[in-house]
């Protein structure tokens, strides 16, 4: 599960430019897992034995390990009692082409939670308050997937096996909860700023249209129409940002700087 | 993979009444698969060997078997070359509690499509027109999951292993594409009809509120507030319906019949 031919260098880079700082796949994985709380649990069937069996499940993350609250009567639980090997697929559910969205597969062994049950219970119910009604039923138990492999796919051509230690150390992007609002605001009210960013900071001379498509603590990306076709352009922030206000400040400063630069100042 | 303690009788029934006709789990499975075209493909890892590995995939259905168009470079394809055992989880993505939604797991062997490739290609591209751009790339191929096991879960307490022959013979509910519009119309414009249905056809004497929650070719279901709490009530159509117009005709006729019945006529 190390490298493979399908893997690509992390993050996009602008043609002809040095690589632009972008969140690592470890960080993107943690960001995705912070925004989705439902996934597919994959276990091994008992009879006939050894088929991979997918089932829908909700989860919470504790120290990077998914926690499940599952019934002893359910197929996946009975499968796990026989063989603890498992994985969890978690996918973004944005509209449009599903294969262009991000998803992650966490592989490892799944075991009943024996230690720190109260902390695990609190974390799970914090994410799934509705489960309080059955969390203490006798036939329900918390299980933990101890992650030993992480496969990240950010869309077409943006994928890798992520180092597990890097995954455990990474944190979700602090801008992610506000990203959709920032994109909407920029595209609706500041469309005129986008060509300035492209020309001043990404060396794209002729821009016939641009749409901001993502923003994170290190920068933002645009889908840009040029005479050579549609390109993805990434512009870094001068320094990492940590809030929606930081984003506003950075985007205004970059616009001012870009205009000055383009005016030859 | 036959019966298990988690299984329940098919379909809801009204308390005290005989079972009300409802779509079988085989039919519900085909209906679900007709409405969703993305799922989780579960394969077996190569190294370390034998872990169940979940990945996002799009599919089309041909004679009940899922068809995938996958790259030779992708993890799941390399897994399948080593071991064809696989499953596909497909889940509804309605808002609200994800565990209350329907999902199905199809188990079987996955092999490259060798026969009738043109028909398979047409079926796949009919469902995923965007894939025409890479369907004929040298490193992409069609694969077929030959279904040998079907697990259906319709929500809490509504689940079973579905007979594979029954699954192959079943057809999607013809009303499903119009169901959302019918529910919206009935709840918005004919809320006064719902208590009549409950009292006349389900023996629910006192109704303080009702919401139509599903409709299919054999009948419809409501979530009903009663002095004893919230109940699910199913009312059958006099005969199976096949269109939105049929639904309108049947619902109007049932309302007239119900009012007459309640008036002691």
PDB file of N, CA, C and O in Angstrom, chain A residues 1 4 6 38 40 42-44 47-56 58 71 73-75 78 85-87 89 91 98-99 103 105 107-109 134 151 161, chain B residues 1 4 6 38 40 42-44 47-56 58 73-75 78 85-87 89 91 98-99 103 105 107-109 134 151 156 161:
ATOM      1  N   UNK A   1       0.828  -1.198   0.000  1.00  0.00           N
ATOM      2  CA  UNK A   1       0.000   0.000   0.000  1.00  0.00           C
ATOM      3  C   UNK A   1       0.875   1.267   0.000  1.00  0.00           C
ATOM      4  O   UNK A   1       0.526   2.258   0.619  1.00  0.00           O
ATOM      5  N   UNK A   4       1.981   4.069  -6.053  1.00  0.00           N
ATOM      6  CA  UNK A   4       1.449   3.359  -7.202  1.00  0.00           C
ATOM      7  C   UNK A   4       1.360   4.315  -8.369  1.00  0.00           C
ATOM      8  O   UNK A   4       1.424   5.530  -8.218  1.00  0.00           O
ATOM      9  N   UNK A   6      -0.983   5.311 -10.084  1.00  0.00           N
ATOM     10  CA  UNK A   6      -2.128   6.206 -10.155  1.00  0.00           C
ATOM     11  C   UNK A   6      -1.938   7.452  -9.300  1.00  0.00           C
ATOM     12  O   UNK A   6      -2.734   8.381  -9.352  1.00  0.00           O
ATOM     13  N   UNK A  38     -21.044  10.107   7.830  1.00  0.00           N
ATOM     14  CA  UNK A  38     -21.629   8.854   7.375  1.00  0.00           C
ATOM     15  C   UNK A  38     -20.704   8.242   6.327  1.00  0.00           C
ATOM     16  O   UNK A  38     -20.113   8.975   5.536  1.00  0.00           O
ATOM     17  N   UNK A  40     -19.275   4.168   4.332  1.00  0.00           N
ATOM     18  CA  UNK A  40     -19.495   2.747   4.091  1.00  0.00           C
ATOM     19  C   UNK A  40     -18.467   1.945   4.887  1.00  0.00           C
ATOM     20  O   UNK A  40     -17.263   2.094   4.694  1.00  0.00           O
ATOM     21  N   UNK A  42     -16.721  -1.481   5.488  1.00  0.00           N
ATOM     22  CA  UNK A  42     -16.467  -2.696   4.720  1.00  0.00           C
ATOM     23  C   UNK A  42     -15.919  -3.758   5.661  1.00  0.00           C
ATOM     24  O   UNK A  42     -14.920  -3.539   6.348  1.00  0.00           O
ATOM     25  N   UNK A  43     -16.600  -4.904   5.687  1.00  0.00           N
ATOM     26  CA  UNK A  43     -16.187  -6.020   6.540  1.00  0.00           C
ATOM     27  C   UNK A  43     -16.088  -7.267   5.666  1.00  0.00           C
ATOM     28  O   UNK A  43     -16.297  -7.209   4.452  1.00  0.00           O
ATOM     29  N   UNK A  44     -15.782  -8.407   6.290  1.00  0.00           N
ATOM     30  CA  UNK A  44     -15.648  -9.663   5.543  1.00  0.00           C
ATOM     31  C   UNK A  44     -16.792 -10.595   5.921  1.00  0.00           C
ATOM     32  O   UNK A  44     -17.046 -10.816   7.109  1.00  0.00           O
ATOM     33  N   UNK A  47     -20.308 -16.332   5.659  1.00  0.00           N
ATOM     34  CA  UNK A  47     -20.716 -17.494   4.886  1.00  0.00           C
ATOM     35  C   UNK A  47     -21.541 -17.068   3.690  1.00  0.00           C
ATOM     36  O   UNK A  47     -22.630 -16.527   3.885  1.00  0.00           O
ATOM     37  N   UNK A  48     -21.041 -17.229   2.449  1.00  0.00           N
ATOM     38  CA  UNK A  48     -19.707 -17.737   2.135  1.00  0.00           C
ATOM     39  C   UNK A  48     -18.627 -16.796   2.675  1.00  0.00           C
ATOM     40  O   UNK A  48     -18.826 -15.578   2.672  1.00  0.00           O
ATOM     41  N   UNK A  49     -17.535 -17.338   3.149  1.00  0.00           N
ATOM     42  CA  UNK A  49     -16.542 -16.555   3.878  1.00  0.00           C
ATOM     43  C   UNK A  49     -15.692 -15.689   2.947  1.00  0.00           C
ATOM     44  O   UNK A  49     -15.388 -16.077   1.826  1.00  0.00           O
ATOM     45  N   UNK A  50     -15.328 -14.516   3.460  1.00  0.00           N
ATOM     46  CA  UNK A  50     -14.275 -13.746   2.819  1.00  0.00           C
ATOM     47  C   UNK A  50     -14.691 -12.780   1.729  1.00  0.00           C
ATOM     48  O   UNK A  50     -13.826 -12.171   1.104  1.00  0.00           O
ATOM     49  N   UNK A  51     -16.000 -12.617   1.483  1.00  0.00           N
ATOM     50  CA  UNK A  51     -16.416 -11.570   0.541  1.00  0.00           C
ATOM     51  C   UNK A  51     -16.345 -10.218   1.254  1.00  0.00           C
ATOM     52  O   UNK A  51     -16.686 -10.116   2.442  1.00  0.00           O
ATOM     53  N   UNK A  52     -15.938  -9.180   0.521  1.00  0.00           N
ATOM     54  CA  UNK A  52     -15.984  -7.836   1.126  1.00  0.00           C
ATOM     55  C   UNK A  52     -17.431  -7.356   1.141  1.00  0.00           C
ATOM     56  O   UNK A  52     -18.117  -7.435   0.122  1.00  0.00           O
ATOM     57  N   UNK A  53     -17.900  -6.913   2.291  1.00  0.00           N
ATOM     58  CA  UNK A  53     -19.316  -6.575   2.493  1.00  0.00           C
ATOM     59  C   UNK A  53     -19.443  -5.108   2.891  1.00  0.00           C
ATOM     60  O   UNK A  53     -18.913  -4.693   3.925  1.00  0.00           O
ATOM     61  N   UNK A  54     -20.140  -4.313   2.074  1.00  0.00           N
ATOM     62  CA  UNK A  54     -20.315  -2.896   2.373  1.00  0.00           C
ATOM     63  C   UNK A  54     -21.633  -2.628   3.065  1.00  0.00           C
ATOM     64  O   UNK A  54     -22.661  -3.171   2.673  1.00  0.00           O
ATOM     65  N   UNK A  55     -21.613  -1.801   4.107  1.00  0.00           N
ATOM     66  CA  UNK A  55     -22.855  -1.419   4.780  1.00  0.00           C
ATOM     67  C   UNK A  55     -22.766   0.041   5.211  1.00  0.00           C
ATOM     68  O   UNK A  55     -21.686   0.574   5.438  1.00  0.00           O
ATOM     69  N   UNK A  56     -23.930   0.677   5.293  1.00  0.00           N
ATOM     70  CA  UNK A  56     -23.972   2.093   5.653  1.00  0.00           C
ATOM     71  C   UNK A  56     -23.762   2.252   7.154  1.00  0.00           C
ATOM     72  O   UNK A  56     -24.322   1.498   7.943  1.00  0.00           O
ATOM     73  N   UNK A  58     -22.771   5.318  10.482  1.00  0.00           N
ATOM     74  CA  UNK A  58     -22.394   6.651  10.933  1.00  0.00           C
ATOM     75  C   UNK A  58     -21.167   6.502  11.830  1.00  0.00           C
ATOM     76  O   UNK A  58     -20.935   5.442  12.397  1.00  0.00           O
ATOM     77  N   UNK A  71     -25.106  -2.463  16.249  1.00  0.00           N
ATOM     78  CA  UNK A  71     -25.909  -3.490  16.921  1.00  0.00           C
ATOM     79  C   UNK A  71     -25.259  -4.854  16.774  1.00  0.00           C
ATOM     80  O   UNK A  71     -24.754  -5.207  15.708  1.00  0.00           O
ATOM     81  N   UNK A  73     -26.769  -7.422  16.399  1.00  0.00           N
ATOM     82  CA  UNK A  73     -27.592  -8.188  15.464  1.00  0.00           C
ATOM     83  C   UNK A  73     -27.248  -7.890  14.006  1.00  0.00           C
ATOM     84  O   UNK A  73     -27.641  -8.634  13.118  1.00  0.00           O
ATOM     85  N   UNK A  74     -26.536  -6.792  13.761  1.00  0.00           N
ATOM     86  CA  UNK A  74     -26.286  -6.368  12.384  1.00  0.00           C
ATOM     87  C   UNK A  74     -25.222  -7.246  11.723  1.00  0.00           C
ATOM     88  O   UNK A  74     -24.301  -7.746  12.385  1.00  0.00           O
ATOM     89  N   UNK A  75     -25.345  -7.406  10.406  1.00  0.00           N
ATOM     90  CA  UNK A  75     -24.385  -8.213   9.646  1.00  0.00           C
ATOM     91  C   UNK A  75     -22.944  -7.765   9.887  1.00  0.00           C
ATOM     92  O   UNK A  75     -22.055  -8.583  10.104  1.00  0.00           O
ATOM     93  N   UNK A  78     -21.515  -8.861  13.245  1.00  0.00           N
ATOM     94  CA  UNK A  78     -21.234 -10.296  13.294  1.00  0.00           C
ATOM     95  C   UNK A  78     -20.019 -10.624  12.428  1.00  0.00           C
ATOM     96  O   UNK A  78     -19.204 -11.485  12.787  1.00  0.00           O
ATOM     97  N   UNK A  85     -10.737  -7.347  10.307  1.00  0.00           N
ATOM     98  CA  UNK A  85     -10.233  -6.521   9.196  1.00  0.00           C
ATOM     99  C   UNK A  85     -11.374  -5.729   8.575  1.00  0.00           C
ATOM    100  O   UNK A  85     -12.436  -6.286   8.290  1.00  0.00           O
ATOM    101  N   UNK A  86     -11.142  -4.429   8.356  1.00  0.00           N
ATOM    102  CA  UNK A  86     -12.233  -3.552   7.916  1.00  0.00           C
ATOM    103  C   UNK A  86     -11.685  -2.327   7.214  1.00  0.00           C
ATOM    104  O   UNK A  86     -10.480  -2.050   7.257  1.00  0.00           O
ATOM    105  N   UNK A  87     -12.562  -1.616   6.530  1.00  0.00           N
ATOM    106  CA  UNK A  87     -12.224  -0.276   6.064  1.00  0.00           C
ATOM    107  C   UNK A  87     -13.477   0.588   6.120  1.00  0.00           C
ATOM    108  O   UNK A  87     -14.596   0.093   6.253  1.00  0.00           O
ATOM    109  N   UNK A  89     -15.088   3.849   3.931  1.00  0.00           N
ATOM    110  CA  UNK A  89     -15.031   4.830   2.844  1.00  0.00           C
ATOM    111  C   UNK A  89     -15.923   6.009   3.201  1.00  0.00           C
ATOM    112  O   UNK A  89     -17.102   5.830   3.527  1.00  0.00           O
ATOM    113  N   UNK A  91     -17.100   9.776   1.636  1.00  0.00           N
ATOM    114  CA  UNK A  91     -17.089  10.567   0.409  1.00  0.00           C
ATOM    115  C   UNK A  91     -17.825  11.878   0.590  1.00  0.00           C
ATOM    116  O   UNK A  91     -18.838  11.934   1.294  1.00  0.00           O
ATOM    117  N   UNK A  98     -19.820  12.776  -9.299  1.00  0.00           N
ATOM    118  CA  UNK A  98     -19.349  12.248  -8.005  1.00  0.00           C
ATOM    119  C   UNK A  98     -17.875  11.872  -8.018  1.00  0.00           C
ATOM    120  O   UNK A  98     -17.211  11.944  -6.990  1.00  0.00           O
ATOM    121  N   UNK A  99     -17.344  11.509  -9.203  1.00  0.00           N
ATOM    122  CA  UNK A  99     -15.940  11.102  -9.266  1.00  0.00           C
ATOM    123  C   UNK A  99     -14.987  12.301  -9.220  1.00  0.00           C
ATOM    124  O   UNK A  99     -13.780  12.131  -9.100  1.00  0.00           O
ATOM    125  N   UNK A 103     -12.793  11.764  -1.574  1.00  0.00           N
ATOM    126  CA  UNK A 103     -13.172  10.621  -0.734  1.00  0.00           C
ATOM    127  C   UNK A 103     -11.918  10.015  -0.144  1.00  0.00           C
ATOM    128  O   UNK A 103     -10.816  10.222  -0.644  1.00  0.00           O
ATOM    129  N   UNK A 105     -10.422   6.356   2.057  1.00  0.00           N
ATOM    130  CA  UNK A 105     -10.621   5.020   2.600  1.00  0.00           C
ATOM    131  C   UNK A 105      -9.645   4.826   3.758  1.00  0.00           C
ATOM    132  O   UNK A 105      -8.439   5.000   3.591  1.00  0.00           O
ATOM    133  N   UNK A 107      -8.213   2.086   6.370  1.00  0.00           N
ATOM    134  CA  UNK A 107      -8.093   0.639   6.538  1.00  0.00           C
ATOM    135  C   UNK A 107      -7.539   0.317   7.919  1.00  0.00           C
ATOM    136  O   UNK A 107      -6.697   1.055   8.442  1.00  0.00           O
ATOM    137  N   UNK A 108      -7.968  -0.803   8.491  1.00  0.00           N
ATOM    138  CA  UNK A 108      -7.397  -1.213   9.767  1.00  0.00           C
ATOM    139  C   UNK A 108      -8.182  -2.335  10.409  1.00  0.00           C
ATOM    140  O   UNK A 108      -9.047  -2.949   9.786  1.00  0.00           O
ATOM    141  N   UNK A 109      -7.860  -2.591  11.674  1.00  0.00           N
ATOM    142  CA  UNK A 109      -8.581  -3.598  12.448  1.00  0.00           C
ATOM    143  C   UNK A 109      -9.649  -2.926  13.293  1.00  0.00           C
ATOM    144  O   UNK A 109      -9.415  -1.865  13.862  1.00  0.00           O
ATOM    145  N   UNK A 134     -30.453   5.125  21.832  1.00  0.00           N
ATOM    146  CA  UNK A 134     -30.145   3.686  21.849  1.00  0.00           C
ATOM    147  C   UNK A 134     -28.699   3.371  22.200  1.00  0.00           C
ATOM    148  O   UNK A 134     -28.284   2.210  22.194  1.00  0.00           O
ATOM    149  N   UNK A 151      -6.050   5.947   2.216  1.00  0.00           N
ATOM    150  CA  UNK A 151      -6.039   6.230   0.782  1.00  0.00           C
ATOM    151  C   UNK A 151      -6.888   7.458   0.535  1.00  0.00           C
ATOM    152  O   UNK A 151      -8.092   7.475   0.857  1.00  0.00           O
ATOM    153  N   UNK A 161      -1.551   7.278  -1.343  1.00  0.00           N
ATOM    154  CA  UNK A 161      -1.581   6.650  -0.033  1.00  0.00           C
ATOM    155  C   UNK A 161      -0.934   7.640   0.920  1.00  0.00           C
ATOM    156  O   UNK A 161       0.163   8.133   0.668  1.00  0.00           O
TER     157      UNK A 161
ATOM    158  N   UNK B   1     -26.091 -16.803   4.410  1.00  0.00           N
ATOM    159  CA  UNK B   1     -26.710 -15.517   4.132  1.00  0.00           C
ATOM    160  C   UNK B   1     -28.224 -15.658   3.987  1.00  0.00           C
ATOM    161  O   UNK B   1     -28.837 -15.015   3.160  1.00  0.00           O
ATOM    162  N   UNK B   4     -31.868 -14.110   9.437  1.00  0.00           N
ATOM    163  CA  UNK B   4     -31.121 -13.730  10.624  1.00  0.00           C
ATOM    164  C   UNK B   4     -32.041 -12.993  11.573  1.00  0.00           C
ATOM    165  O   UNK B   4     -33.124 -12.539  11.200  1.00  0.00           O
ATOM    166  N   UNK B   6     -31.977 -10.189  12.753  1.00  0.00           N
ATOM    167  CA  UNK B   6     -32.223  -8.774  12.512  1.00  0.00           C
ATOM    168  C   UNK B   6     -33.313  -8.549  11.471  1.00  0.00           C
ATOM    169  O   UNK B   6     -33.755  -7.437  11.254  1.00  0.00           O
ATOM    170  N   UNK B  38     -24.509   5.872  -8.077  1.00  0.00           N
ATOM    171  CA  UNK B  38     -23.184   5.905  -7.458  1.00  0.00           C
ATOM    172  C   UNK B  38     -23.218   5.029  -6.214  1.00  0.00           C
ATOM    173  O   UNK B  38     -24.224   4.998  -5.513  1.00  0.00           O
ATOM    174  N   UNK B  40     -20.582   2.344  -3.296  1.00  0.00           N
ATOM    175  CA  UNK B  40     -19.268   1.941  -2.812  1.00  0.00           C
ATOM    176  C   UNK B  40     -18.971   0.539  -3.304  1.00  0.00           C
ATOM    177  O   UNK B  40     -19.698  -0.408  -3.000  1.00  0.00           O
ATOM    178  N   UNK B  42     -16.744  -2.653  -3.004  1.00  0.00           N
ATOM    179  CA  UNK B  42     -15.893  -3.257  -1.982  1.00  0.00           C
ATOM    180  C   UNK B  42     -15.110  -4.405  -2.617  1.00  0.00           C
ATOM    181  O   UNK B  42     -15.710  -5.311  -3.202  1.00  0.00           O
ATOM    182  N   UNK B  43     -13.797  -4.331  -2.500  1.00  0.00           N
ATOM    183  CA  UNK B  43     -12.915  -5.354  -3.064  1.00  0.00           C
ATOM    184  C   UNK B  43     -11.982  -5.834  -1.961  1.00  0.00           C
ATOM    185  O   UNK B  43     -12.081  -5.390  -0.811  1.00  0.00           O
ATOM    186  N   UNK B  44     -11.056  -6.740  -2.300  1.00  0.00           N
ATOM    187  CA  UNK B  44     -10.109  -7.265  -1.313  1.00  0.00           C
ATOM    188  C   UNK B  44      -8.707  -6.767  -1.630  1.00  0.00           C
ATOM    189  O   UNK B  44      -8.249  -6.889  -2.771  1.00  0.00           O
ATOM    190  N   UNK B  47      -2.066  -6.254  -0.649  1.00  0.00           N
ATOM    191  CA  UNK B  47      -0.951  -6.267   0.283  1.00  0.00           C
ATOM    192  C   UNK B  47      -1.083  -5.130   1.269  1.00  0.00           C
ATOM    193  O   UNK B  47      -0.989  -3.971   0.841  1.00  0.00           O
ATOM    194  N   UNK B  48      -1.317  -5.383   2.536  1.00  0.00           N
ATOM    195  CA  UNK B  48      -1.538  -6.717   3.109  1.00  0.00           C
ATOM    196  C   UNK B  48      -2.806  -7.333   2.528  1.00  0.00           C
ATOM    197  O   UNK B  48      -3.775  -6.611   2.290  1.00  0.00           O
ATOM    198  N   UNK B  49      -2.800  -8.621   2.320  1.00  0.00           N
ATOM    199  CA  UNK B  49      -3.882  -9.266   1.570  1.00  0.00           C
ATOM    200  C   UNK B  49      -5.145  -9.428   2.412  1.00  0.00           C
ATOM    201  O   UNK B  49      -5.091  -9.637   3.623  1.00  0.00           O
ATOM    202  N   UNK B  50      -6.287  -9.324   1.739  1.00  0.00           N
ATOM    203  CA  UNK B  50      -7.544  -9.758   2.328  1.00  0.00           C
ATOM    204  C   UNK B  50      -8.313  -8.749   3.152  1.00  0.00           C
ATOM    205  O   UNK B  50      -9.325  -9.097   3.751  1.00  0.00           O
ATOM    206  N   UNK B  51      -7.853  -7.491   3.186  1.00  0.00           N
ATOM    207  CA  UNK B  51      -8.671  -6.464   3.843  1.00  0.00           C
ATOM    208  C   UNK B  51      -9.799  -6.067   2.902  1.00  0.00           C
ATOM    209  O   UNK B  51      -9.587  -5.949   1.685  1.00  0.00           O
ATOM    210  N   UNK B  52     -10.993  -5.814   3.434  1.00  0.00           N
ATOM    211  CA  UNK B  52     -12.058  -5.287   2.573  1.00  0.00           C
ATOM    212  C   UNK B  52     -11.786  -3.813   2.306  1.00  0.00           C
ATOM    213  O   UNK B  52     -11.526  -3.046   3.235  1.00  0.00           O
ATOM    214  N   UNK B  53     -11.824  -3.427   1.035  1.00  0.00           N
ATOM    215  CA  UNK B  53     -11.422  -2.080   0.610  1.00  0.00           C
ATOM    216  C   UNK B  53     -12.587  -1.390  -0.089  1.00  0.00           C
ATOM    217  O   UNK B  53     -13.077  -1.858  -1.113  1.00  0.00           O
ATOM    218  N   UNK B  54     -13.050  -0.280   0.464  1.00  0.00           N
ATOM    219  CA  UNK B  54     -14.162   0.451  -0.126  1.00  0.00           C
ATOM    220  C   UNK B  54     -13.681   1.594  -1.001  1.00  0.00           C
ATOM    221  O   UNK B  54     -12.775   2.329  -0.622  1.00  0.00           O
ATOM    222  N   UNK B  55     -14.285   1.744  -2.184  1.00  0.00           N
ATOM    223  CA  UNK B  55     -13.954   2.866  -3.060  1.00  0.00           C
ATOM    224  C   UNK B  55     -15.219   3.364  -3.750  1.00  0.00           C
ATOM    225  O   UNK B  55     -16.171   2.611  -3.948  1.00  0.00           O
ATOM    226  N   UNK B  56     -15.210   4.646  -4.090  1.00  0.00           N
ATOM    227  CA  UNK B  56     -16.386   5.240  -4.733  1.00  0.00           C
ATOM    228  C   UNK B  56     -16.437   4.836  -6.197  1.00  0.00           C
ATOM    229  O   UNK B  56     -15.414   4.826  -6.883  1.00  0.00           O
ATOM    230  N   UNK B  58     -19.197   4.691  -9.931  1.00  0.00           N
ATOM    231  CA  UNK B  58     -20.480   4.871 -10.594  1.00  0.00           C
ATOM    232  C   UNK B  58     -20.826   3.557 -11.288  1.00  0.00           C
ATOM    233  O   UNK B  58     -19.945   2.764 -11.601  1.00  0.00           O
ATOM    234  N   UNK B  73      -5.494   1.311 -13.653  1.00  0.00           N
ATOM    235  CA  UNK B  73      -4.545   1.867 -12.688  1.00  0.00           C
ATOM    236  C   UNK B  73      -5.143   1.984 -11.289  1.00  0.00           C
ATOM    237  O   UNK B  73      -4.420   2.174 -10.320  1.00  0.00           O
ATOM    238  N   UNK B  74      -6.455   1.893 -11.176  1.00  0.00           N
ATOM    239  CA  UNK B  74      -7.113   2.135  -9.888  1.00  0.00           C
ATOM    240  C   UNK B  74      -6.924   0.946  -8.956  1.00  0.00           C
ATOM    241  O   UNK B  74      -6.852  -0.207  -9.387  1.00  0.00           O
ATOM    242  N   UNK B  75      -6.894   1.251  -7.665  1.00  0.00           N
ATOM    243  CA  UNK B  75      -6.728   0.206  -6.643  1.00  0.00           C
ATOM    244  C   UNK B  75      -7.772  -0.900  -6.787  1.00  0.00           C
ATOM    245  O   UNK B  75      -7.449  -2.085  -6.746  1.00  0.00           O
ATOM    246  N   UNK B  78      -7.104  -3.310  -9.670  1.00  0.00           N
ATOM    247  CA  UNK B  78      -5.976  -4.201  -9.394  1.00  0.00           C
ATOM    248  C   UNK B  78      -6.376  -5.248  -8.352  1.00  0.00           C
ATOM    249  O   UNK B  78      -5.969  -6.411  -8.436  1.00  0.00           O
ATOM    250  N   UNK B  85     -13.920 -11.453  -5.818  1.00  0.00           N
ATOM    251  CA  UNK B  85     -15.008 -11.309  -4.844  1.00  0.00           C
ATOM    252  C   UNK B  85     -15.231  -9.828  -4.524  1.00  0.00           C
ATOM    253  O   UNK B  85     -14.269  -9.100  -4.249  1.00  0.00           O
ATOM    254  N   UNK B  86     -16.489  -9.420  -4.557  1.00  0.00           N
ATOM    255  CA  UNK B  86     -16.775  -7.985  -4.422  1.00  0.00           C
ATOM    256  C   UNK B  86     -18.190  -7.769  -3.909  1.00  0.00           C
ATOM    257  O   UNK B  86     -19.001  -8.698  -3.849  1.00  0.00           O
ATOM    258  N   UNK B  87     -18.472  -6.542  -3.510  1.00  0.00           N
ATOM    259  CA  UNK B  87     -19.854  -6.145  -3.274  1.00  0.00           C
ATOM    260  C   UNK B  87     -20.007  -4.681  -3.636  1.00  0.00           C
ATOM    261  O   UNK B  87     -19.023  -3.952  -3.798  1.00  0.00           O
ATOM    262  N   UNK B  89     -22.337  -1.364  -2.343  1.00  0.00           N
ATOM    263  CA  UNK B  89     -23.349  -0.763  -1.467  1.00  0.00           C
ATOM    264  C   UNK B  89     -23.915   0.469  -2.153  1.00  0.00           C
ATOM    265  O   UNK B  89     -23.159   1.352  -2.568  1.00  0.00           O
ATOM    266  N   UNK B  91     -26.821   3.507  -1.530  1.00  0.00           N
ATOM    267  CA  UNK B  91     -27.662   4.090  -0.473  1.00  0.00           C
ATOM    268  C   UNK B  91     -28.426   5.284  -1.000  1.00  0.00           C
ATOM    269  O   UNK B  91     -27.911   6.060  -1.812  1.00  0.00           O
ATOM    270  N   UNK B  98     -29.419   9.389   8.201  1.00  0.00           N
ATOM    271  CA  UNK B  98     -29.037   8.482   7.100  1.00  0.00           C
ATOM    272  C   UNK B  98     -29.417   7.031   7.375  1.00  0.00           C
ATOM    273  O   UNK B  98     -29.669   6.279   6.435  1.00  0.00           O
ATOM    274  N   UNK B  99     -29.482   6.631   8.652  1.00  0.00           N
ATOM    275  CA  UNK B  99     -29.812   5.244   8.969  1.00  0.00           C
ATOM    276  C   UNK B  99     -31.301   4.943   8.798  1.00  0.00           C
ATOM    277  O   UNK B  99     -31.719   3.789   8.865  1.00  0.00           O
ATOM    278  N   UNK B 103     -30.981   1.265   1.728  1.00  0.00           N
ATOM    279  CA  UNK B 103     -29.696   0.920   1.095  1.00  0.00           C
ATOM    280  C   UNK B 103     -29.705  -0.563   0.772  1.00  0.00           C
ATOM    281  O   UNK B 103     -30.476  -1.334   1.356  1.00  0.00           O
ATOM    282  N   UNK B 105     -26.972  -3.946  -0.457  1.00  0.00           N
ATOM    283  CA  UNK B 105     -25.647  -4.486  -0.750  1.00  0.00           C
ATOM    284  C   UNK B 105     -25.807  -5.646  -1.731  1.00  0.00           C
ATOM    285  O   UNK B 105     -26.553  -6.591  -1.453  1.00  0.00           O
ATOM    286  N   UNK B 107     -23.797  -8.649  -3.550  1.00  0.00           N
ATOM    287  CA  UNK B 107     -22.570  -9.436  -3.414  1.00  0.00           C
ATOM    288  C   UNK B 107     -22.392 -10.335  -4.624  1.00  0.00           C
ATOM    289  O   UNK B 107     -23.375 -10.833  -5.184  1.00  0.00           O
ATOM    290  N   UNK B 108     -21.139 -10.581  -5.010  1.00  0.00           N
ATOM    291  CA  UNK B 108     -20.902 -11.516  -6.103  1.00  0.00           C
ATOM    292  C   UNK B 108     -19.472 -11.462  -6.599  1.00  0.00           C
ATOM    293  O   UNK B 108     -18.599 -10.865  -5.962  1.00  0.00           O
ATOM    294  N   UNK B 109     -19.246 -12.088  -7.744  1.00  0.00           N
ATOM    295  CA  UNK B 109     -17.937 -12.071  -8.385  1.00  0.00           C
ATOM    296  C   UNK B 109     -17.922 -11.008  -9.473  1.00  0.00           C
ATOM    297  O   UNK B 109     -18.894 -10.840 -10.195  1.00  0.00           O
ATOM    298  N   UNK B 134     -14.032   9.059 -21.850  1.00  0.00           N
ATOM    299  CA  UNK B 134     -12.913   8.149 -21.543  1.00  0.00           C
ATOM    300  C   UNK B 134     -13.282   6.674 -21.642  1.00  0.00           C
ATOM    301  O   UNK B 134     -12.462   5.799 -21.358  1.00  0.00           O
ATOM    302  N   UNK B 151     -28.677  -7.966  -0.023  1.00  0.00           N
ATOM    303  CA  UNK B 151     -29.099  -7.570   1.317  1.00  0.00           C
ATOM    304  C   UNK B 151     -29.790  -6.223   1.223  1.00  0.00           C
ATOM    305  O   UNK B 151     -29.188  -5.239   0.776  1.00  0.00           O
ATOM    306  N   UNK B 156     -34.774   1.559   9.798  1.00  0.00           N
ATOM    307  CA  UNK B 156     -34.773   0.828  11.066  1.00  0.00           C
ATOM    308  C   UNK B 156     -35.753  -0.348  11.032  1.00  0.00           C
ATOM    309  O   UNK B 156     -36.934  -0.183  10.719  1.00  0.00           O
ATOM    310  N   UNK B 161     -32.396 -10.597   3.716  1.00  0.00           N
ATOM    311  CA  UNK B 161     -31.681 -11.107   2.562  1.00  0.00           C
ATOM    312  C   UNK B 161     -32.741 -11.407   1.514  1.00  0.00           C
ATOM    313  O   UNK B 161     -33.732 -12.096   1.792  1.00  0.00           O
TER     314      UNK B 161
END
